[in-house]
Coordinates of N, CA, C and O in Angstrom, one line a residue:
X1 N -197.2 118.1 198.2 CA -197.1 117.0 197.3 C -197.1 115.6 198.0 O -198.0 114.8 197.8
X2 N -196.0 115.3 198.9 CA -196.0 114.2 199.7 C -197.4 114.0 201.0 O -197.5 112.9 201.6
X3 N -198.2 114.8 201.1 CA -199.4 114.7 202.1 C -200.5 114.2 201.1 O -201.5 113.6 201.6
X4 N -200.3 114.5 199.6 CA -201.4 113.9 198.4 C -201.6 112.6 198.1 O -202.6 112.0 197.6
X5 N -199.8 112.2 198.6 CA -199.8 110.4 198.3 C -199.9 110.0 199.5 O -200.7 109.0 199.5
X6 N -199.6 110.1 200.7 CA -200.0 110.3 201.6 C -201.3 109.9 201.9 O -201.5 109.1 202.8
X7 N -202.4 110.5 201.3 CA -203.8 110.8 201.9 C -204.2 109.5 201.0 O -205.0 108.7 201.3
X8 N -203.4 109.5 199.3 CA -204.0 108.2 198.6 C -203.9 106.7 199.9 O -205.0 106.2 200.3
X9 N -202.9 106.5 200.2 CA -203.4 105.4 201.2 C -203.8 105.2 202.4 O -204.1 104.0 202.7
X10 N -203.9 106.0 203.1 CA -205.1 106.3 204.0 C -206.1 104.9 203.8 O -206.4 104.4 202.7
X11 N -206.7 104.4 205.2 CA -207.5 103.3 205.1 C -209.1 104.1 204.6 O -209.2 105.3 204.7
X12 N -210.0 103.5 204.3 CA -211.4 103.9 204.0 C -212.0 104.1 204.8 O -211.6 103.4 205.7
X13 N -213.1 104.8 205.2 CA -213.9 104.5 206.5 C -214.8 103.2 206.3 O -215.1 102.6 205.2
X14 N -215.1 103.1 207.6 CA -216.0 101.4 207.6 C -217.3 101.6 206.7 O -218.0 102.7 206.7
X15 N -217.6 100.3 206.0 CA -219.0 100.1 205.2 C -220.0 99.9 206.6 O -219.9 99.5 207.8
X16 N -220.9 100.3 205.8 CA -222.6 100.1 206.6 C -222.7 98.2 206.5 O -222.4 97.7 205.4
X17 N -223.0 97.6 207.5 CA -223.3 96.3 207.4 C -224.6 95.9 206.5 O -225.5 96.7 206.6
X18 N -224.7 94.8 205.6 CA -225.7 94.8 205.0 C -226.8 94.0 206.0 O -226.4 93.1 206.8
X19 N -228.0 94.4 205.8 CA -229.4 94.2 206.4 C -230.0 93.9 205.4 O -230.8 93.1 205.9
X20 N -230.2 93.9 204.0 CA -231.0 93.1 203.3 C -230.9 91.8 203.2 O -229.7 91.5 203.1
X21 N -231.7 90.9 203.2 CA -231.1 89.3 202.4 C -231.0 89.2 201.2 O -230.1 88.5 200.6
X22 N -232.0 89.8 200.7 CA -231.9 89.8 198.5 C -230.5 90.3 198.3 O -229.6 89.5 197.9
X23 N -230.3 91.6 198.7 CA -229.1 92.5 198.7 C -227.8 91.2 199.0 O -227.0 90.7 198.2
X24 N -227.9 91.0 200.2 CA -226.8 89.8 200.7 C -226.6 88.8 199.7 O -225.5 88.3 199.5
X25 N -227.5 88.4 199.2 CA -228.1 86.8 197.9 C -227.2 87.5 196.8 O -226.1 86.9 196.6
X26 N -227.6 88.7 196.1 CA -227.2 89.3 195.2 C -226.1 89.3 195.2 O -225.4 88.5 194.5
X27 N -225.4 90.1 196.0 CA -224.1 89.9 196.2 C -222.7 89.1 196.3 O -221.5 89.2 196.0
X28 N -223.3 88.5 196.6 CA -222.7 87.2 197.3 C -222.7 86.0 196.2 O -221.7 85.3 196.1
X29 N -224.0 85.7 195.1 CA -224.1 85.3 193.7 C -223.4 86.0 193.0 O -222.9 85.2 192.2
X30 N -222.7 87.6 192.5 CA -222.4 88.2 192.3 C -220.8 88.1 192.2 O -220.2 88.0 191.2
X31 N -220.4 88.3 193.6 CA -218.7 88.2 193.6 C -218.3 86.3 193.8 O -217.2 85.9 193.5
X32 N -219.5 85.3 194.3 CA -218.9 84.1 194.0 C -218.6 83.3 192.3 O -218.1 82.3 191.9
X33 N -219.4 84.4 191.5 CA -219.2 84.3 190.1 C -217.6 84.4 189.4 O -216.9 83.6 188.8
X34 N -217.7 86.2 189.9 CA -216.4 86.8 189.9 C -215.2 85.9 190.6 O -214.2 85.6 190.1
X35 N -215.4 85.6 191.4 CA -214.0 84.7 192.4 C -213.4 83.5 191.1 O -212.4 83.5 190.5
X36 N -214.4 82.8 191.1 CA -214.7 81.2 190.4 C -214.0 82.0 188.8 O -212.9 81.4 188.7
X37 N -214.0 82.7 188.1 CA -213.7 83.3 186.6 C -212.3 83.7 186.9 O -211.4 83.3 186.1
X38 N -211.9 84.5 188.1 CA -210.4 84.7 188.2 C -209.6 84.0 188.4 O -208.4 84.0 188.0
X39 N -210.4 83.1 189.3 CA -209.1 82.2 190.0 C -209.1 80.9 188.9 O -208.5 79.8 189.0
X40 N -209.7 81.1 188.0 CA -209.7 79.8 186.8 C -208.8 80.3 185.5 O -208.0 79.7 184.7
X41 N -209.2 81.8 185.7 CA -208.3 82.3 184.4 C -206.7 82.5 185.2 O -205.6 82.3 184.7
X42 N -206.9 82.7 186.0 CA -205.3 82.8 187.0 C -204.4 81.6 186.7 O -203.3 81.4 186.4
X43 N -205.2 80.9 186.9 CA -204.5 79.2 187.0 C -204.0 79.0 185.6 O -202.8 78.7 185.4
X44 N -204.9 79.3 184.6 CA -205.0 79.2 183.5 C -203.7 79.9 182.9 O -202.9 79.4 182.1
X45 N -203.7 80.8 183.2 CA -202.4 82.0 183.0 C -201.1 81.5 183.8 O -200.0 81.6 183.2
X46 N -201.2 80.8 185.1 CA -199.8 80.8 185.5 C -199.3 78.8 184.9 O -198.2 78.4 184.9
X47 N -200.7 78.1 184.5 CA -200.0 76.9 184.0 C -199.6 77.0 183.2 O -198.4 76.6 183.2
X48 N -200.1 77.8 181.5 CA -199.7 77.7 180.2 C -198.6 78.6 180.0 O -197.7 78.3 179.2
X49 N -198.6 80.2 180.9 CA -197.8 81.3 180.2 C -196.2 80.3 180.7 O -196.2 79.5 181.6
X50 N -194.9 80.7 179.9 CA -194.2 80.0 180.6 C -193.0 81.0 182.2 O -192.2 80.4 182.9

């Protein structure tokens, strides 16, 4: 049982580096979308909630 939670945090093995540039473009357009929405709604959430 304790070797099950155990193995849950275990680090990941390493990602493949990306080599495409579209792939890179996409991505990168992709999560700088995502960043900019959270960290607006975050702010958003820690000025108004009290």
């Amino acid at each position: 049982m304790f070797a099950k939670i155990a193995d849950w945090f275990k680090p990941l093995p390493d990602a493949q580096p990306l080599t495409d540039e579209q792939e890179i473009k996409r991505l990168y357009r992709s999560w700088r979308i995502k960043m900019f929405f959270s960290m607006y709604f975050g702010y958003a959430l820690f000025a108004f909630l009290p």
